[in-house]
Tab-separated table of C-alpha atoms in Angstrom:
chain	number	residue	atom	x	y	z
A	1	MET	CA	143.556	82.314	121.132
A	2	TYR	CA	140.914	84.269	122.498
A	3	PHE	CA	137.150	82.901	121.812
A	4	PRO	CA	134.629	85.394	122.924
A	5	ASN	CA	131.957	84.193	125.206
A	6	VAL	CA	128.748	84.328	122.732
A	7	HIS	CA	125.302	83.799	124.060
A	8	LEU	CA	122.035	83.171	122.437
A	9	THR	CA	121.031	86.787	122.919
A	10	ASP	CA	124.092	87.908	121.183
A	11	ILE	CA	123.274	85.991	118.029
A	12	ILE	CA	119.891	87.248	118.049
A	13	GLU	CA	120.993	90.832	118.542
A	14	ILE	CA	123.453	90.412	115.572
A	15	LEU	CA	120.593	89.094	113.343
A	16	ILE	CA	118.198	91.822	114.288
A	17	VAL	CA	120.900	94.412	113.656
A	18	ALA	CA	121.725	92.868	110.505
A	19	VAL	CA	118.373	92.906	109.186
A	20	ILE	CA	117.649	96.405	110.274
A	21	VAL	CA	120.983	97.556	108.491
A	22	TYR	CA	119.983	95.660	105.169
A	23	GLU	CA	116.264	97.131	105.219
A	24	ILE	CA	117.751	100.584	105.435
A	25	MET	CA	120.295	100.336	102.587
A	26	LEU	CA	117.476	98.610	100.457
A	27	TRP	CA	115.157	101.600	101.295
A	28	ILE	CA	118.053	103.998	100.643
A	29	LYS	CA	118.884	102.370	97.160
A	30	ASN	CA	115.372	102.284	96.020
A	31	THR	CA	114.414	106.042	96.847
A	32	LYS	CA	115.815	109.552	96.111
A	33	ALA	CA	117.571	109.080	99.521
A	34	TRP	CA	120.481	107.407	97.483
A	35	MET	CA	121.668	110.681	95.690
A	36	LEU	CA	121.224	112.793	98.995
A	37	LEU	CA	123.241	110.109	100.801
A	38	LYS	CA	125.953	110.181	98.281
A	39	GLY	CA	126.052	114.039	98.596
A	40	MET	CA	126.282	113.604	102.464
A	41	ILE	CA	129.143	111.237	102.129
A	42	VAL	CA	131.324	113.419	99.737
A	43	LEU	CA	130.598	116.376	102.436
A	44	ALA	CA	132.071	114.005	105.110
A	45	LEU	CA	135.136	113.078	102.823
A	46	PHE	CA	135.631	116.985	102.367
A	47	ILE	CA	135.592	117.318	106.150
A	48	LEU	CA	137.896	114.365	106.711
A	49	VAL	CA	140.301	115.875	104.222
A	50	ALA	CA	140.056	119.167	106.427
A	51	ALA	CA	140.980	117.192	109.575
A	52	ILE	CA	143.896	115.487	107.950
A	53	PHE	CA	145.456	118.763	106.780
A	54	GLN	CA	144.431	120.603	109.760
A	55	MET	CA	142.002	123.164	108.205
A	56	HIS	CA	140.835	124.559	111.531
A	57	THR	CA	138.588	127.085	110.265
A	58	ILE	CA	136.525	124.371	108.059
A	59	LEU	CA	136.589	122.090	111.157
A	60	PHE	CA	135.255	124.955	113.438
A	61	LEU	CA	132.566	125.612	110.907
A	62	ALA	CA	131.762	121.835	110.709
A	63	ARG	CA	131.812	121.448	114.622
A	64	GLU	CA	129.211	124.518	114.670
A	65	SER	CA	126.814	123.509	111.872
A	66	ILE	CA	126.377	119.720	113.083
A	67	ASN	CA	123.329	120.377	114.810
A	68	VAL	CA	121.678	122.379	111.858
A	69	LEU	CA	122.853	119.668	109.490
A	70	ALA	CA	121.124	116.939	111.533
A	71	ILE	CA	117.804	118.929	111.272
A	72	ALA	CA	118.436	119.721	107.569
A	73	ALA	CA	118.750	115.986	107.078
A	74	VAL	CA	115.585	115.152	108.660
A	75	VAL	CA	113.885	118.076	106.440
A	76	VAL	CA	115.301	116.801	103.219
A	77	PHE	CA	114.286	113.076	103.955
A	78	GLN	CA	111.059	113.808	105.269
A	79	PRO	CA	109.176	112.314	102.432
A	80	GLU	CA	111.369	109.082	102.549
A	81	LEU	CA	111.216	108.993	106.175
A	82	ARG	CA	107.345	109.169	106.060
A	83	ARG	CA	107.104	106.739	103.615
A	84	ALA	CA	109.379	104.205	105.567
A	85	LEU	CA	107.261	104.805	108.814
A	86	GLU	CA	104.077	104.154	106.736
A	87	LYS	CA	105.441	101.035	105.237
A	88	LEU	CA	106.277	99.718	108.880
A	89	GLY	CA	102.734	100.350	109.901
A	90	GLU	CA	101.346	98.315	107.081
A	91	LYS	CA	103.180	95.315	108.338
A	92	ASN	CA	100.411	95.022	110.875
A	93	LEU	CA	102.579	92.771	113.201
A	94	LEU	CA	99.441	92.405	115.557
A	95	SER	CA	97.010	91.005	112.989
A	96	ASN	CA	97.284	87.512	114.122
A	97	ILE	CA	96.139	88.295	117.668
A	98	ASN	CA	93.712	91.067	116.830
A	99	LEU	CA	90.390	89.174	117.279
A	100	PHE	CA	88.380	92.248	115.935
A	101	ASP	CA	89.801	91.267	112.417
A	102	ARG	CA	88.430	88.168	112.216
A	103	ASN	CA	85.172	88.879	111.017
A	104	LYS	CA	83.289	89.841	107.799
A	105	GLU	CA	84.373	93.537	108.180
A	106	ASN	CA	87.661	92.030	107.176
A	107	GLN	CA	86.835	92.937	103.675
A	108	ARG	CA	87.658	95.925	102.095
A	109	PHE	CA	85.186	95.764	99.312
A	110	SER	CA	82.701	93.411	97.728
A	111	ASP	CA	83.198	91.488	94.631
A	112	GLU	CA	80.372	93.654	93.056
A	113	THR	CA	82.578	96.732	93.289
A	114	VAL	CA	85.447	94.918	91.604
A	115	GLU	CA	83.365	93.594	88.787
A	116	SER	CA	82.013	97.388	88.437
A	117	LEU	CA	85.797	98.836	88.486
A	118	VAL	CA	86.823	96.228	85.782
A	119	LYS	CA	83.781	96.908	83.602
A	120	ALA	CA	84.156	100.662	83.889
A	121	CYS	CA	87.659	100.777	83.061
A	122	PHE	CA	87.636	98.714	79.918
A	123	ASP	CA	84.352	100.235	78.734
A	124	MET	CA	86.044	103.666	79.163
A	125	GLY	CA	89.215	102.423	77.414
A	126	SER	CA	87.280	101.180	74.517
A	127	VAL	CA	86.243	104.707	73.392
A	128	CYS	CA	89.404	106.185	74.770
A	129	THR	CA	88.051	108.174	77.740
A	130	GLY	CA	90.731	109.116	80.127
A	131	ALA	CA	90.246	108.148	83.974
A	132	LEU	CA	92.000	108.136	87.170
A	133	ILE	CA	90.790	106.033	90.135
A	134	VAL	CA	92.509	105.612	93.448
A	135	VAL	CA	91.389	102.517	95.316
A	136	GLU	CA	92.128	103.263	98.992
A	137	GLN	CA	93.746	100.597	101.504
A	138	ALA	CA	95.092	101.171	105.075
A	139	ILE	CA	96.631	104.779	104.457
A	140	ARG	CA	93.417	107.256	104.681
A	141	LEU	CA	93.653	109.766	101.824
A	142	THR	CA	91.658	112.357	103.464
A	143	GLU	CA	94.109	115.102	102.468
A	144	TYR	CA	93.829	114.238	98.963
A	145	GLU	CA	89.907	114.164	99.232
A	146	MET	CA	89.878	117.673	100.327
A	147	THR	CA	91.315	118.715	97.034
A	148	GLY	CA	88.227	117.487	95.021
A	149	ILE	CA	84.548	117.509	95.393
A	150	GLU	CA	82.924	115.482	98.218
A	151	LEU	CA	80.919	112.473	96.804
A	152	ASP	CA	79.112	109.771	98.938
A	153	CYS	CA	77.680	107.021	96.414
A	154	LYS	CA	77.950	103.463	95.766
A	155	VAL	CA	80.533	102.082	93.275
A	156	SER	CA	79.025	101.249	90.006
A	157	SER	CA	80.182	101.176	86.350
A	158	GLN	CA	77.453	103.470	85.298
A	159	VAL	CA	78.493	106.181	87.929
A	160	LEU	CA	82.274	106.056	87.061
A	161	LEU	CA	81.359	106.373	83.217
A	162	ASN	CA	79.194	109.461	83.875
A	163	ILE	CA	82.057	111.028	86.103
A	164	PHE	CA	84.639	110.650	83.579
A	165	GLU	CA	82.745	111.489	80.569
A	166	HIS	CA	84.111	114.487	78.286
A	167	ASN	CA	83.018	118.121	78.980
A	168	THR	CA	81.360	117.017	82.300
A	169	PRO	CA	82.144	119.015	85.651
A	170	LEU	CA	83.835	116.175	87.397
A	171	HIS	CA	85.752	114.645	84.473
A	172	ASP	CA	88.996	116.106	85.592
A	173	GLY	CA	91.076	114.870	88.222
A	174	ALA	CA	91.048	111.454	90.092
A	175	VAL	CA	88.288	109.715	91.947
A	176	ILE	CA	88.826	108.223	95.343
A	177	VAL	CA	87.383	104.888	96.265
A	178	ARG	CA	86.922	103.893	99.877
A	179	GLY	CA	85.408	100.425	100.404
A	180	ASN	CA	82.275	100.022	98.184
A	181	ARG	CA	81.866	103.902	97.930
A	182	ILE	CA	83.208	106.706	95.941
A	183	THR	CA	84.099	109.546	98.356
A	184	SER	CA	85.292	112.360	96.208
A	185	ALA	CA	85.895	113.384	92.528
A	186	THR	CA	88.326	115.887	90.829
A	187	CYS	CA	90.967	115.401	93.202
A	188	TYR	CA	94.504	116.257	92.700
A	189	LEU	CA	97.360	113.713	93.071
A	190	PRO	CA	101.019	114.308	93.636
A	191	LEU	CA	103.230	113.896	90.464
A	192	SER	CA	105.896	111.414	90.574
A	193	ASP	CA	109.566	113.259	90.292
A	194	ASN	CA	111.106	109.832	89.022
A	195	MET	CA	113.646	110.497	86.158
A	196	GLN	CA	113.489	106.960	84.883
A	197	ILE	CA	109.716	107.383	83.859
A	198	SER	CA	109.012	106.775	80.007
A	199	LYS	CA	108.594	109.950	78.330
A	200	ASP	CA	105.556	108.616	76.741
A	201	LEU	CA	103.696	108.588	79.878
A	202	GLY	CA	101.416	111.904	80.403
A	203	THR	CA	100.160	113.434	83.614
A	204	ARG	CA	97.391	110.740	84.472
A	205	HIS	CA	100.317	108.276	84.804
A	206	ARG	CA	102.803	110.448	86.602
A	207	ALA	CA	99.837	111.168	89.000
A	208	ALA	CA	99.144	107.449	89.441
A	209	LEU	CA	102.572	106.747	90.148
A	210	GLY	CA	103.171	109.754	92.435
A	211	MET	CA	100.422	108.464	94.443
A	212	SER	CA	101.660	105.037	94.591
A	213	GLU	CA	104.734	106.572	96.006
A	214	VAL	CA	103.294	108.161	98.985
A	215	SER	CA	100.502	105.675	99.816
A	216	ASP	CA	99.586	102.192	99.464
A	217	ALA	CA	96.633	102.752	97.310
A	218	LEU	CA	96.087	100.792	94.107
A	219	ILE	CA	95.487	103.341	91.016
A	220	ILE	CA	94.098	102.618	87.764
A	221	VAL	CA	94.553	104.763	84.860
A	222	VAL	CA	92.809	104.726	81.512
A	223	SER	CA	94.759	106.367	78.759
A	224	GLU	CA	92.967	109.042	76.807
A	225	GLU	CA	95.202	108.664	73.834
A	226	THR	CA	95.480	104.981	73.711
A	227	GLY	CA	92.551	103.574	75.704
A	228	GLN	CA	95.119	101.189	77.446
A	229	VAL	CA	94.425	100.510	81.268
A	230	SER	CA	97.319	100.694	83.851
A	231	VAL	CA	97.852	99.887	87.326
A	232	ALA	CA	100.097	101.612	89.661
A	233	MET	CA	101.118	100.245	93.039
A	234	GLY	CA	104.198	100.615	95.270
A	235	GLY	CA	105.843	102.922	92.815
A	236	GLN	CA	105.546	100.104	90.027
A	237	LEU	CA	103.372	100.872	86.758
A	238	ALA	CA	101.919	98.025	84.849
A	239	ARG	CA	100.865	99.116	81.479
A	240	GLY	CA	98.623	97.661	78.952
A	241	ILE	CA	96.817	95.225	81.334
A	242	THR	CA	94.016	92.776	80.637
A	243	PRO	CA	90.690	92.651	82.534
A	244	GLU	CA	91.743	89.277	84.261
A	245	TYR	CA	94.854	90.961	85.436
A	246	LEU	CA	93.053	94.121	87.088
A	247	ALA	CA	90.473	91.921	88.548
A	248	THR	CA	93.130	89.636	90.132
A	249	ARG	CA	95.055	92.657	91.356
A	250	LEU	CA	91.832	94.261	92.925
A	251	SER	CA	91.032	90.681	94.707
A	252	GLN	CA	94.563	90.463	96.163
A	253	ILE	CA	93.987	93.823	98.137
A	254	GLN	CA	90.132	92.910	98.785
A	255	TYR	CA	90.774	91.677	102.478
A	256	ARG	CA	92.589	93.416	105.182
A	257	THR	CA	95.104	90.857	106.206
A	258	SER	CA	96.551	87.803	104.621
A	259	GLU	CA	93.867	85.542	105.830
A	260	GLY	CA	91.663	86.388	102.982
A	261	LYS	CA	91.339	84.542	99.618
A	262	LYS	CA	94.639	84.063	97.859
A	263	PHE	CA	94.862	84.533	94.151
A	264	THR	CA	97.393	83.421	91.669
A	265	ILE	CA	98.067	84.886	88.190
A	266	ARG	CA	98.163	82.266	85.595
A	267	LYS	CA	100.967	82.244	83.015
A	268	GLY	CA	99.945	84.150	79.817
A	269	ARG	CA	97.094	85.978	81.613
A	270	GLN	CA	98.879	89.316	81.861
A	271	LYS	CA	100.931	91.143	79.359
A	272	HIS	CA	102.364	94.199	80.506
A	273	GLU	CA	105.329	96.245	81.353
A	274	GLU	CA	106.614	97.608	84.368
A	275	VAL	CA	108.126	100.912	84.695
């Protein structure tokens, strides 16, 4: 029997390829790319049938259009490819050897900002004032800031309450928070086209989910109909959350690297559903 000569580098190479293939399959399954991939598989099967039965015209068209199809695939998958590359950049593989991250600037925003956001959201929820707040992380949201009105003020519950007050010039749209500052208001966010979203959700919740799908931001939504506070991040929406849960989620993203404080959510502290 033949036994191949396997070296340590071969094992490492196989493991790396396996991890890459697994991550690609997981990424495809969790995005719209899955439906597009199934369409491409059907097209490939059709070409295979044409090859078996020697349908020369179809094979000629397939050969001539292969380059166009490759470019078309990049265009069609562009949102998913962009998000995948952004996710890869979020890994921050060099954070452990980057000496510049090991200082006080490692903090994204202060505890005072966390308290102000939590207080403002639940104060607005108590009177059913609708709100949409985007808390920026690593990915800069400049393109969305440009759709709104530029601001530069410190985050406080009073300012947020005034911005989202009914019949005021800035109440419509989203507020973007960068660090301890409100950078822009009345911003337009991309709506999610996820067909599995509950029909009970309005435009604010769809915008929050859409923003969480194209960025790493944490988005807070206050429902104008029910007064419930929800949080969207990574394409997931937690509805009907408590002040403690919101404070914990904000605290978890408060630091730029994993060297910051670690927080745990106690059992029974959160009662929410995810969509």
